[in-house]
Tab-separated table of C-alpha atoms and ligand atoms in Angstrom:
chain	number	residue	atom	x	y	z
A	33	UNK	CA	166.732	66.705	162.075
A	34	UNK	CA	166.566	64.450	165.081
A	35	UNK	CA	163.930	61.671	165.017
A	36	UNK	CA	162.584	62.546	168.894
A	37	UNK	CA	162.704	65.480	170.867
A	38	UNK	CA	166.201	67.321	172.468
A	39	UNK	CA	167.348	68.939	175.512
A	40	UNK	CA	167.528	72.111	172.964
A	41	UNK	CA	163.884	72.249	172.145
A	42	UNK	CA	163.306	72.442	175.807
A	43	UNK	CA	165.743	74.722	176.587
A	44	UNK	CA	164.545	76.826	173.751
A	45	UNK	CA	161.194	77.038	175.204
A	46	UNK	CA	162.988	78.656	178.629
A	47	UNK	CA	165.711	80.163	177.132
A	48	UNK	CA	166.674	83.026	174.610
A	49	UNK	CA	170.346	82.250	174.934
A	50	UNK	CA	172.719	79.268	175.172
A	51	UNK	CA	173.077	77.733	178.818
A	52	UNK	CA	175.689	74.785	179.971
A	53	UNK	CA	175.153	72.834	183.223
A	54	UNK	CA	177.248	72.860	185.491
A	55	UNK	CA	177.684	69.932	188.382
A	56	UNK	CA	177.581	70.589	192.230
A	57	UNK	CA	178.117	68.941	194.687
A	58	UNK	CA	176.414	70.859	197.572
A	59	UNK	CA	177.864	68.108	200.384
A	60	UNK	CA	174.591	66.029	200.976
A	61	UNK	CA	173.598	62.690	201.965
A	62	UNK	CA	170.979	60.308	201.297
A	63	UNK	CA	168.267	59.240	203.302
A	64	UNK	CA	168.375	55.691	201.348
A	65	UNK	CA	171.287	55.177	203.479
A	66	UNK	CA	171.197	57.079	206.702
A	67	UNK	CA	168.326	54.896	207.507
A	68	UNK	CA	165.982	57.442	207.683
A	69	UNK	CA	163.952	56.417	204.607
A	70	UNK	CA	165.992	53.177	203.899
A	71	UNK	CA	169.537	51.974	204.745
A	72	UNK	CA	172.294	50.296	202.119
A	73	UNK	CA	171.551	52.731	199.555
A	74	UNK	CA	169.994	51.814	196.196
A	75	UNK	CA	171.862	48.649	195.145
A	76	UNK	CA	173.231	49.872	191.933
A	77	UNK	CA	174.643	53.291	193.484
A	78	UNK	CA	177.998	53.739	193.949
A	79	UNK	CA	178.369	57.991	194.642
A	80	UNK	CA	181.968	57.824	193.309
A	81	UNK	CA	180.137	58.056	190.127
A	82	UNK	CA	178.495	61.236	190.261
A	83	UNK	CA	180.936	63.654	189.929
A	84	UNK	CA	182.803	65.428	187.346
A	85	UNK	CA	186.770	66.349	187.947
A	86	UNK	CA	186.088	70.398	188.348
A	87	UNK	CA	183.278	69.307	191.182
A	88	UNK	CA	185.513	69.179	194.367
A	89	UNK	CA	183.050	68.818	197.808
A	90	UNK	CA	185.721	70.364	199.207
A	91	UNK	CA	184.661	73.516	197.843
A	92	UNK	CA	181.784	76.028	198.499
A	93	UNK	CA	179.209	75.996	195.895
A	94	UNK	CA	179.837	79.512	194.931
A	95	UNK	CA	183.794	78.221	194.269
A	96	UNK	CA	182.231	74.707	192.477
A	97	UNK	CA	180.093	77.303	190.005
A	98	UNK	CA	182.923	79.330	189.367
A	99	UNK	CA	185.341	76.291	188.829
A	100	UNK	CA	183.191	75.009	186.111
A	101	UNK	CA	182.695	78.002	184.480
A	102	UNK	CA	186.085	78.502	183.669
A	103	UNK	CA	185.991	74.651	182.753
A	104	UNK	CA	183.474	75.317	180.663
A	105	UNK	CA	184.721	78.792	179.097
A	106	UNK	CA	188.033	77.066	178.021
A	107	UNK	CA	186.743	74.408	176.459
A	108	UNK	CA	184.424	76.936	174.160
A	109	UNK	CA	187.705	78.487	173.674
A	110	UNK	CA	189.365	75.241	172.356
A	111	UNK	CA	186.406	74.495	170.229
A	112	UNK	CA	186.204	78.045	168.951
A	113	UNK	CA	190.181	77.934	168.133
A	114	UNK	CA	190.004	75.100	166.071
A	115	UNK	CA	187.170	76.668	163.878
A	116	UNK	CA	190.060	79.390	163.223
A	117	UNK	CA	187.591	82.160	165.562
A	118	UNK	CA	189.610	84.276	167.991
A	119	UNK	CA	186.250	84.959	169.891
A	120	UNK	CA	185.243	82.426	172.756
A	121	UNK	CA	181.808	82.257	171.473
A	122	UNK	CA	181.460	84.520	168.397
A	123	UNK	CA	178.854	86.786	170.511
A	124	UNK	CA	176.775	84.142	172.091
A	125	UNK	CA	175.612	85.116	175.546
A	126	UNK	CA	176.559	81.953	177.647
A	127	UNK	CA	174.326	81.474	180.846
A	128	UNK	CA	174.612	78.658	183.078
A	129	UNK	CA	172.238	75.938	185.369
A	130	UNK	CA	173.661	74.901	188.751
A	131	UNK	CA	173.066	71.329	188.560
A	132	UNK	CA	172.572	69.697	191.968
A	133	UNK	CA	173.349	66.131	190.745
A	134	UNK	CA	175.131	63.807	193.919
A	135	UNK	CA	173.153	62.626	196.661
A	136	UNK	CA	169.674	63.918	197.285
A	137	UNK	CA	169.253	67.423	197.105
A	138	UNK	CA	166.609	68.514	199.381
A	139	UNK	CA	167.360	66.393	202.285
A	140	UNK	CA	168.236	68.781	204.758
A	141	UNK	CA	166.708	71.484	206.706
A	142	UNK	CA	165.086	74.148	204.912
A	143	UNK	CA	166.306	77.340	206.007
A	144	UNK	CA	169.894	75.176	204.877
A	145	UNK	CA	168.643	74.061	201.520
A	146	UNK	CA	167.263	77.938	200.663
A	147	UNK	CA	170.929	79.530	201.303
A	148	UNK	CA	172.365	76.970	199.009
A	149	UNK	CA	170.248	77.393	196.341
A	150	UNK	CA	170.781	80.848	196.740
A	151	UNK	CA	174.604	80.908	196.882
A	152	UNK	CA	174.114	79.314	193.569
A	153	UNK	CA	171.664	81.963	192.307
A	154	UNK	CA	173.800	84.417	193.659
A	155	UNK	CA	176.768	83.335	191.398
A	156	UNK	CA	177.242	85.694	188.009
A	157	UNK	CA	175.589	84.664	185.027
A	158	UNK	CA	173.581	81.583	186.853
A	159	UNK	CA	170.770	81.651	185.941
A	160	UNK	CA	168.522	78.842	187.145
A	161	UNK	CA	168.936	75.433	189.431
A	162	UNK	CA	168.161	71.720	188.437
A	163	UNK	CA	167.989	69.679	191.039
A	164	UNK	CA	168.146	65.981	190.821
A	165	UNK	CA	166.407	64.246	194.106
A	166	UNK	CA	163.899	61.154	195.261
A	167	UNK	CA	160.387	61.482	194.835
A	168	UNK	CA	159.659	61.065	198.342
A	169	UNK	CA	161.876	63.700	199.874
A	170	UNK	CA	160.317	66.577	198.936
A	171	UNK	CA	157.875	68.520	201.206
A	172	UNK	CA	155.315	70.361	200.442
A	173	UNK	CA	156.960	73.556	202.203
A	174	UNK	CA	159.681	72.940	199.760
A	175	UNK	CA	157.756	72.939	196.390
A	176	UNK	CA	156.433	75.803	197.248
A	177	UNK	CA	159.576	77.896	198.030
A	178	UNK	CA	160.690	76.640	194.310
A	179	UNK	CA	156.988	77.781	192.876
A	180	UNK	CA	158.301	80.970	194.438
A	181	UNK	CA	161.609	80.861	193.361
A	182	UNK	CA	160.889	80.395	189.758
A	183	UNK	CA	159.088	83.792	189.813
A	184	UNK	CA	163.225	85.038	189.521
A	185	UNK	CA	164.567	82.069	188.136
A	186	UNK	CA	164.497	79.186	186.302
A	187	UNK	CA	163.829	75.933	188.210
A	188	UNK	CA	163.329	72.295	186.861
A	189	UNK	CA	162.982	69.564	189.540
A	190	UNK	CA	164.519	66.262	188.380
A	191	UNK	CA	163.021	62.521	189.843
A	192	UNK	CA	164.834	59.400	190.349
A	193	UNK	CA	161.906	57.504	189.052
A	194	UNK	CA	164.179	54.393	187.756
A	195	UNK	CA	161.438	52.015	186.744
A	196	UNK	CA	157.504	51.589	186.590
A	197	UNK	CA	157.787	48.275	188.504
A	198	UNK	CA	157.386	48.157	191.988
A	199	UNK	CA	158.960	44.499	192.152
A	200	UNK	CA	162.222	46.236	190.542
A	201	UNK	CA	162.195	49.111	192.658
A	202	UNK	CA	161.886	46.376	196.031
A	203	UNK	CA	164.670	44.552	194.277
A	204	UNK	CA	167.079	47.366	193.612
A	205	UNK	CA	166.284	48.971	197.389
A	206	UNK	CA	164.635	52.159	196.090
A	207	UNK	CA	162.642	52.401	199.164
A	208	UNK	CA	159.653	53.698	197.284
A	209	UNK	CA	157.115	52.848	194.626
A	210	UNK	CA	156.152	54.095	191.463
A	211	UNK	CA	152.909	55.686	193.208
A	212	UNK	CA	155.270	58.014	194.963
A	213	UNK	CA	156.796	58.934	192.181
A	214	UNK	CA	154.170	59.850	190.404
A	215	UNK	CA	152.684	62.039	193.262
A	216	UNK	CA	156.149	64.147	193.498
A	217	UNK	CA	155.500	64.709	189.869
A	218	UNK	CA	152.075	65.343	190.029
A	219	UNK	CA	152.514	68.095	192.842
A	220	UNK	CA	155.561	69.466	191.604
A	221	UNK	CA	154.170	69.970	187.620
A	222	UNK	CA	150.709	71.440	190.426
A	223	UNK	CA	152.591	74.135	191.285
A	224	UNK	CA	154.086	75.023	187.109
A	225	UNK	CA	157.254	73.981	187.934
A	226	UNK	CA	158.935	71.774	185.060
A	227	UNK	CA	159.295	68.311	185.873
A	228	UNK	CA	161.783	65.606	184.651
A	229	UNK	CA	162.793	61.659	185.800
A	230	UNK	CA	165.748	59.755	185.296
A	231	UNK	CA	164.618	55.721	184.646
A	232	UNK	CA	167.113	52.400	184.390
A	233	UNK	CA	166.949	50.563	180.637
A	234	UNK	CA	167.256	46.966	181.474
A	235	UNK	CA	166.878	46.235	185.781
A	236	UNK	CA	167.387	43.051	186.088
A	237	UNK	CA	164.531	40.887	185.485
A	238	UNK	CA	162.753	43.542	183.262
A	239	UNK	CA	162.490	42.126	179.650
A	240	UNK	CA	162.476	44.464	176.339
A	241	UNK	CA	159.183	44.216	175.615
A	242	UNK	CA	157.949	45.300	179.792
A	243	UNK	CA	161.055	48.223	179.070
A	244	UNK	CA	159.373	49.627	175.811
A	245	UNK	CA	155.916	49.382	177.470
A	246	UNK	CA	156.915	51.643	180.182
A	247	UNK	CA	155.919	54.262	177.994
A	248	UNK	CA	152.352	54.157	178.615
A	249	UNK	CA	152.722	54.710	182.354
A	250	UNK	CA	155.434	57.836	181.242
A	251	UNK	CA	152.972	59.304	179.113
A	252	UNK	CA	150.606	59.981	181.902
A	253	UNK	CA	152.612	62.119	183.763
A	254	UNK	CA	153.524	65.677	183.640
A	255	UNK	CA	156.926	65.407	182.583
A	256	UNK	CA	158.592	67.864	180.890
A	257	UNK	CA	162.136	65.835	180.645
A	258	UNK	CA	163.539	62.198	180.771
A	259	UNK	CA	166.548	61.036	181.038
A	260	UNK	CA	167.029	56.832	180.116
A	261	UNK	CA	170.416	55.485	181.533
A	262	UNK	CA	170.992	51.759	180.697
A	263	UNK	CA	172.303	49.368	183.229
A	264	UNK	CA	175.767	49.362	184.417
A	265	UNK	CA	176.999	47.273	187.128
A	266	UNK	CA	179.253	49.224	189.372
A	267	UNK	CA	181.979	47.926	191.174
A	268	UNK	CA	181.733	47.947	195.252
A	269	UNK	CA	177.794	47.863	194.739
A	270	UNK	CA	175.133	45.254	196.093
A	271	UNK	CA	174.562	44.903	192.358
A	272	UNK	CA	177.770	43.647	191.087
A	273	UNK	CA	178.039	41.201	193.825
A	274	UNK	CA	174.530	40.042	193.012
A	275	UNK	CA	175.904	40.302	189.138
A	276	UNK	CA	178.722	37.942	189.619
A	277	UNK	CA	176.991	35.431	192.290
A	278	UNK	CA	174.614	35.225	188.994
A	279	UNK	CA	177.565	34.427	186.826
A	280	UNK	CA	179.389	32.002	188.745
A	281	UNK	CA	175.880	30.008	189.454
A	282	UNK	CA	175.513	29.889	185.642
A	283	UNK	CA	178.890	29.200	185.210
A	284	UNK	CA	178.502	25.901	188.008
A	285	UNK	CA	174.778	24.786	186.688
A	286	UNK	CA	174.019	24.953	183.084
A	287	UNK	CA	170.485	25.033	183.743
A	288	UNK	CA	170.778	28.222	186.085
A	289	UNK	CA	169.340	31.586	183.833
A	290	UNK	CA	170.346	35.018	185.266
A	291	UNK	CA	168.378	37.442	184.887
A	292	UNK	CA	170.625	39.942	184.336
A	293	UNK	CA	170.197	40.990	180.778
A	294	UNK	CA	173.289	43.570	180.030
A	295	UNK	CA	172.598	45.067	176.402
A	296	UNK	CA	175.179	45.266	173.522
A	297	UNK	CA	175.185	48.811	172.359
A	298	UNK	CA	173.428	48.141	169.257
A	299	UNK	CA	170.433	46.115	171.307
A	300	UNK	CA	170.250	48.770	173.991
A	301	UNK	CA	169.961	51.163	171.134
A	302	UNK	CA	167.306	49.567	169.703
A	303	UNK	CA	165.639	49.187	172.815
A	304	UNK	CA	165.784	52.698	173.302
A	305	UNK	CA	164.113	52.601	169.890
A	306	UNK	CA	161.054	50.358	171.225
A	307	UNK	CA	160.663	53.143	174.310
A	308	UNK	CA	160.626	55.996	172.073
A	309	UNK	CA	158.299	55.216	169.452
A	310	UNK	CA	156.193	54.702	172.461
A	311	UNK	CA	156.358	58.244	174.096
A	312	UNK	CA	154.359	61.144	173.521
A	313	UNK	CA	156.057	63.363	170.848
A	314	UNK	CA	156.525	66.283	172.928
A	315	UNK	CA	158.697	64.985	176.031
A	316	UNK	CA	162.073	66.134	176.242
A	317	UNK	CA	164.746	63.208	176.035
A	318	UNK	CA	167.609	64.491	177.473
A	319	UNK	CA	170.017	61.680	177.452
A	320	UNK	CA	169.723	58.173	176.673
A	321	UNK	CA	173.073	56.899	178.369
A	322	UNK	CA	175.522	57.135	181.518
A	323	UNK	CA	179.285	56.101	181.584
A	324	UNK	CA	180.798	55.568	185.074
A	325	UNK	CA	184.540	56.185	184.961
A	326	UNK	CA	186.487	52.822	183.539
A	327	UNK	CA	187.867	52.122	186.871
A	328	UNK	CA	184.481	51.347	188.649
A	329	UNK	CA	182.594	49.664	185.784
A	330	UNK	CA	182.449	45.924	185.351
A	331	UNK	CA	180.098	46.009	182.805
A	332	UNK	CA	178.635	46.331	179.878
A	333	UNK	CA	181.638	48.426	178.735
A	334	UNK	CA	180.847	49.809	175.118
A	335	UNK	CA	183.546	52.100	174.758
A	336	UNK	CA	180.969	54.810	173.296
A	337	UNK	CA	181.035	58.453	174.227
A	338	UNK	CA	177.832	59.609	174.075
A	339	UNK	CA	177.517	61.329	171.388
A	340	UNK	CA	178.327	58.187	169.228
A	341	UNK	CA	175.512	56.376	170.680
A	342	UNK	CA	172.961	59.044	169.920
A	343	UNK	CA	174.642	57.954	166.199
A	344	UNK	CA	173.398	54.454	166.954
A	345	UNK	CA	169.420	55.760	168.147
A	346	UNK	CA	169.659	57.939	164.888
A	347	UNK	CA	170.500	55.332	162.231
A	348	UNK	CA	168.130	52.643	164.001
A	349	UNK	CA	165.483	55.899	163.454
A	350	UNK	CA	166.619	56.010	160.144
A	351	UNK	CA	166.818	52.100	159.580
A	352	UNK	CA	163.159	51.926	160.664
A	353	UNK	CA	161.681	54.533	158.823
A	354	UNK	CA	159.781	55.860	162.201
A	355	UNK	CA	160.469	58.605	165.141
A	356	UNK	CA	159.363	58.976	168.500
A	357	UNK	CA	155.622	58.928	168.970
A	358	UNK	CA	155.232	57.182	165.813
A	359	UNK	CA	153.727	54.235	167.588
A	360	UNK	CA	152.411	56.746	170.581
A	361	UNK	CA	148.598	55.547	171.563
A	362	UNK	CA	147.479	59.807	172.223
A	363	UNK	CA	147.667	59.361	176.223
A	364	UNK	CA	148.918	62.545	178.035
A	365	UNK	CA	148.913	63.551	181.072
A	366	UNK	CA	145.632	63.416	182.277
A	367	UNK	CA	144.084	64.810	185.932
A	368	UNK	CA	144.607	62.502	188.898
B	166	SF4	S1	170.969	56.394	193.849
B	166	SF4	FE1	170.432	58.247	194.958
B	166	SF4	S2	168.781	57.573	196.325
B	166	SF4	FE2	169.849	55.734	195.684
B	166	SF4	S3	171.397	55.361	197.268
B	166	SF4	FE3	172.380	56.541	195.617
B	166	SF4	S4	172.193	58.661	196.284
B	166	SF4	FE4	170.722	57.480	197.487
């Protein structure tokens, strides 16, 4: 059994039947660029990043859904194959999420944003939308069309929250503070809709101890799902030139400290650890790491998939003889 809480527990709660994501790409910008919230962009972004090889913008998001789930159906094939089955899925009903995942999905008109999120809906066997966007672009004529739209479908509203630090979300360019976030959440979870947030392991200038103490601020809010990414410095991002100014400084003066700290796998996993022993029992952790393709990343470059670093979380778990909430002080989410 897993020492904290999965994606499948949550999707059990939701779901009497298995369901895959699958990636769009719906065409939109951000408004941490345009210069409409912010300009430059978040300095760790690089967009390239974001999508996987069946999620062509070229394509409509009806063609994008259907792309993936033939991506999605083979691969269940393969997998089935090699257990010697001749079924795809041995009679499990497979539903699927449309993930809206680049970018910032609700910056756009409205009436535009409804017909694609219904194109999606629309789609056979799609049964619900996630939809990954900043906490302060999202109206309040917006959260309640998805209040609505979760009376027919399943709807889970996903923050780029990044860090509890306002000084790290100035440095990185996020063009908003953790209060914001924390409202979006708070008036999304308002209207019952499930809530989740995506934070950085390890900005720079954030030490282990202020990383694992994040959890106390977490626990407060309604979330129903977090996703923890660590720190990796993109190439062709403010970040990595910032990264290797750093480096070559330190190489020059001895006495120069960066304060870029990037994590071995084993430390990050441990660190993960620290956070999780932290957190209320009952929040989801979806994922605990990112991998930008090889080409783009400078570093830290662990050569993990993902599933072998969940290994890592499991046997430092194991190692410690605790799980998550084990060192949780009973805060929940409590009434602004
Ligand atoms: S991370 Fe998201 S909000 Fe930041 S610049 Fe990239 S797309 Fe925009």
């Amino acid at each position: 059994m897993a020492h904290y809480t999965p994606l499948s527990a949550f999707l059990s709660r939701h779901f009497d039947h298995k369901v895959q994501k699958i990636s769009v790409n719906a065409g939109f910008t951000c408004p941490n660029r345009d210069g409409t919230l912010g300009r430059g962009g978040c300095t760790y972004c690089n967009n390239q990043t974001f999508n996987p090889d069946y999620c062509a913008t070229s394509e409509s998001v009806r063609e994008q859904l259907e792309r993936g789930k033939t991506f999605f159906r083979r691969a269940q094939q393969k997998r089935a194959a090699k257990r010697g089955q001749t079924e795809t899925v041995s009679g499990v009903e497979m539903k699927y999420l449309a993930y809206f995942q680049a970018y910032t999905n609700t910056y756009g008109e409205l009436t535009r944003l409804m017909q694609l999120y219904e194109e999606a809906l629309a789609v056979p066997d799609v049964v619900g939308l996630v939809i990954g966007t900043r906490p302060d672009c999202v109206s309040e004529e917006l959260l309640d069309y998805f209040a609505q739209l979760q009376q027919r479908a399943f709807v889970l509203i996903e923050y780029g929250v990044e860090s509890t630090s306002d000084a790290s979300l100035r440095r990185i360019n996020r063009g908003h503070d953790f209060a914001t976030a924390a409202d979006a959440i708070w008036r999304t979870a308002a209207r019952g809709l499930p809530v989740g947030a995506h934070f950085i392991l390890g900005l720079p200038g954030e030490s282990a101890d202020f990383t694992a103490a994040q959890a106390a601020d977490i626990n407060r809010l309604p979330l129903d799902t977090l996703k923890l990414h660590q720190l990796q410095i993109v190439r062709g991002t403010a970040m990595a030139r910032e990264f290797v100014e750093q480096q070559e400084k330190a190489a020059a003066d001895p006495s120069f400290r960066s304060d870029f700290h990037l994590y071995s796998a084993e430390a990050y996993a441990a660190l993960v650890v620290d956070l999780l022993e932290r957190l209320r029992p009952d929040l989801v952790v979806e994922r605990f790491t990112s991998f930008s393709p090889k080409a783009l990343l400078l570093a830290p470059d662990w050569g993990l998939k993902n599933h072998e670093f969940t290994t890592l979380v499991e046997r430092e778990f194991v190692r410690r003889g605790t799980h998550q909430g084990s060192l949780w002080d009973g805060t929940t989410p409590s009434s602004r």
